[in-house]
Coordinates of C-alpha atoms in Angstrom, one line a residue:
M784 CA -5.2 -10.2 0.4
H785 CA -4.5 -11.9 3.1
R786 CA -1.1 -12.9 4.8
T787 CA 0.4 -15.1 7.7
T788 CA 3.5 -15.1 9.2
A789 CA 3.7 -18.6 9.9
P790 CA 4.0 -20.1 7.5
V791 CA 4.6 -17.3 4.9
A792 CA 2.0 -17.0 2.5
L793 CA -0.4 -14.7 0.8
Q794 CA -3.6 -14.8 -1.7
Q795 CA -4.8 -11.8 -2.8
T796 CA -7.3 -11.2 -5.4
G797 CA -8.2 -7.6 -6.9
T798 CA -9.2 -6.4 -10.3
V799 CA -6.9 -5.1 -13.3
I800 CA -8.2 -1.9 -15.1
T801 CA -6.7 -1.6 -18.3
S802 CA -5.8 1.6 -19.8
K803 CA -8.6 1.4 -21.9
G804 CA -10.9 0.3 -19.3
E805 CA -11.1 -3.1 -19.7
R806 CA -11.4 -5.4 -16.5
K807 CA -9.7 -8.4 -15.8
P808 CA -10.0 -10.5 -12.2
E809 CA -6.9 -11.1 -10.7
A810 CA -5.5 -13.9 -8.3
V811 CA -2.3 -14.2 -6.8
Y812 CA -1.1 -16.7 -4.3
V813 CA 2.6 -17.1 -2.9
V814 CA 4.1 -20.4 -0.8
G815 CA 7.3 -21.5 0.1
G816 CA 8.6 -18.4 -2.0
T817 CA 7.3 -19.4 -4.7
G818 CA 4.3 -17.0 -7.0
Y819 CA 1.0 -18.4 -9.0
V820 CA -1.0 -16.2 -10.8
K821 CA -3.9 -15.8 -12.8
E822 CA -5.5 -13.2 -14.7
G823 CA -9.4 -13.2 -16.4
V824 CA -9.8 -16.7 -17.8
G825 CA -6.5 -17.9 -18.7
G826 CA -4.4 -20.2 -16.6
W827 CA -2.0 -20.2 -13.8
K828 CA 1.4 -18.6 -14.2
K829 CA 4.1 -20.3 -12.0
G830 CA 7.2 -18.9 -10.5
A831 CA 10.4 -18.0 -7.9
L832 CA 9.6 -14.0 -6.5
S833 CA 12.5 -13.6 -8.5
D834 CA 11.2 -13.1 -11.4
P835 CA 10.4 -10.1 -12.8
D836 CA 6.8 -11.7 -14.5
I837 CA 5.7 -12.6 -11.0
A838 CA 7.5 -10.4 -8.9
N839 CA 5.2 -7.4 -10.9
E840 CA 2.2 -9.2 -9.8
V841 CA 2.7 -9.9 -5.8
E842 CA 2.4 -6.9 -3.7
D843 CA 2.6 -7.9 -0.7
P844 CA 2.8 -5.4 2.4
L845 CA 5.2 -6.7 4.6
A846 CA 7.7 -7.3 1.9
E847 CA 7.0 -3.7 0.6
L848 CA 7.8 -2.0 3.9
D849 CA 11.1 -3.6 4.3
T850 CA 12.0 -2.6 0.8
F851 CA 10.4 1.3 2.1
A852 CA 13.0 1.4 4.8
G853 CA 15.5 1.2 2.8
Y854 CA 14.9 4.7 1.0
A855 CA 12.9 6.1 3.9
K856 CA 15.0 8.6 5.3
S857 CA 13.7 10.4 1.1
A858 CA 10.7 10.3 3.0
T859 CA 8.6 13.3 3.9
V860 CA 6.3 12.8 7.8
A861 CA 3.5 14.7 8.2
R862 CA 0.7 13.5 10.9
T863 CA -3.0 13.4 10.0
G864 CA -5.9 13.4 12.5
T865 CA -5.9 9.9 12.7
G866 CA -1.5 8.9 12.8
V867 CA 1.3 9.5 10.7
R868 CA 1.7 9.8 6.7
L869 CA 5.0 8.5 5.2
R870 CA 5.7 10.6 1.7
V871 CA 8.0 9.9 -0.6
S872 CA 7.8 11.5 -3.9
A873 CA 10.1 12.0 -7.5
S874 CA 10.2 13.1 -11.5
G875 CA 12.2 13.9 -13.6
W876 CA 14.4 11.2 -14.0
Q877 CA 15.2 9.2 -17.4
L878 CA 14.3 5.3 -16.7
S879 CA 18.3 4.6 -17.0
A880 CA 18.8 6.6 -13.6
A881 CA 16.1 5.3 -12.4
R882 CA 16.7 1.6 -12.6
N883 CA 19.2 2.5 -9.4
R884 CA 17.8 4.6 -7.6
P885 CA 16.1 2.9 -4.5
A886 CA 12.8 4.3 -4.2
L887 CA 12.6 3.2 -8.5
E888 CA 13.9 0.0 -8.8
R889 CA 10.1 -1.3 -8.3
A890 CA 8.6 1.4 -10.7
A891 CA 11.3 0.7 -13.3
R892 CA 11.0 -3.1 -12.8
E893 CA 7.4 -2.8 -13.6
V894 CA 7.0 -0.5 -16.4
Q895 CA 9.9 -3.1 -18.8
P896 CA 7.1 -5.3 -19.8
T897 CA 4.9 -2.7 -21.3
L898 CA 8.0 -0.9 -22.8
D899 CA 8.8 -4.5 -23.9
Q900 CA 5.8 -4.8 -25.6
L901 CA 5.9 -1.3 -27.1
R902 CA 9.4 -1.9 -28.4
R903 CA 7.8 -4.8 -29.9
A904 CA 5.2 -2.6 -31.9
G905 CA 7.9 -0.4 -32.8
V906 CA 8.7 2.6 -30.9
T907 CA 12.4 2.7 -30.8
A908 CA 13.0 5.0 -27.2
T909 CA 16.3 4.4 -25.3
D910 CA 15.9 4.1 -21.3
S911 CA 17.9 7.6 -21.8
R912 CA 15.2 9.2 -23.4
I913 CA 12.1 7.0 -21.1
T914 CA 11.0 9.7 -19.0
L915 CA 9.8 10.0 -15.1
K916 CA 7.2 11.9 -14.6
D917 CA 6.2 11.3 -11.4
F918 CA 6.2 8.9 -8.9
S919 CA 5.0 9.2 -5.2
E920 CA 4.6 6.3 -2.7
T921 CA 2.3 7.0 0.4
W922 CA 1.9 5.0 3.4
D923 CA -0.8 5.4 5.9
L924 CA 0.0 4.3 10.4
D925 CA -2.5 4.7 12.4
D926 CA -1.8 6.0 15.3
E927 CA -2.1 3.1 18.3
A928 CA -1.5 2.7 21.7
Q929 CA 0.5 -0.4 20.8
G930 CA 2.6 1.0 17.9
Y931 CA 1.8 2.3 14.6
R932 CA -0.2 -0.2 12.0
V933 CA -0.6 0.2 8.0
A934 CA -4.0 1.2 7.3
S935 CA -3.3 1.6 3.6
H936 CA -0.3 2.0 1.1
R937 CA -0.1 3.9 -2.3
Y938 CA 1.9 3.3 -5.5
A939 CA 2.5 5.5 -8.6
F940 CA 3.9 6.5 -11.4
T941 CA 3.7 7.3 -15.1
F942 CA 6.6 7.9 -17.3
L943 CA 6.4 9.7 -20.3
V944 CA 7.6 7.2 -23.7
P945 CA 9.0 9.7 -26.9
F946 CA 7.5 8.7 -29.8
P947 CA 7.3 11.0 -33.6
S948 CA 4.0 11.3 -33.3
G949 CA 4.0 12.6 -29.4
D950 CA 4.9 11.0 -25.8
I951 CA 3.3 7.6 -25.0
T952 CA 1.6 7.6 -21.1
V953 CA 2.7 5.1 -19.3
S954 CA 0.6 4.9 -15.8
Q955 CA 0.3 2.6 -13.1
E956 CA -1.8 2.9 -9.3
V957 CA -2.0 0.5 -7.0
R958 CA -3.7 0.9 -3.4
A959 CA -4.2 -1.3 -0.8
D960 CA -6.0 -0.6 3.0
N961 CA -5.8 -2.7 5.5
R962 CA -8.8 -4.5 7.5
G963 CA -7.2 -6.1 10.4
V964 CA -5.7 -9.0 11.4
F965 CA -6.1 -11.7 9.3
G966 CA -6.5 -15.8 11.4
G967 CA -6.9 -18.5 8.6
H968 CA -4.6 -19.8 6.7
V969 CA -3.6 -19.8 3.2
T970 CA -3.9 -22.2 0.8
L971 CA -3.3 -22.9 -2.9
P972 CA -6.7 -23.2 -5.0
S973 CA -7.2 -26.6 -6.9
G974 CA -5.9 -27.4 -9.9
V975 CA -2.9 -25.3 -9.2

């Protein structure tokens, strides 16, 4: 992932791994408040960052850190060998209540497309019956003489969706590591 601040732009590439082990390359760009997403060999999707389909694909560490600041008072703080670790965790919440908890809003938003797909397939569980099995968000900050630098960010959740034959497990994990300052430019690829 590369991010610039003047102008604000983001470029990220990665691999989406499905529960069946399928791997799809993913490319995401954010320029001028508009997101551009391409998964696999499909075409580009374009939309505002307020669109959940686009927002779910964007992993902007500065925006996420700003959001985290809103609920960081819930974080545990621990010294590590090289800096500080901030961690927020939760479990046991019903999805209906999680939607209104600042730390869990993103997880609730990101699970929604999967729930929509499950409901189209006949799963009738309401939000009040879907349970957050576990959630964790971890920020590792390097201890530098001039302040802390984000070294890594981990974000994971698991929801249990009741179904007559047993719970359906919906999980997601996102990992990002900071490898230093990006001094280049972010530009959209041709054809977008």
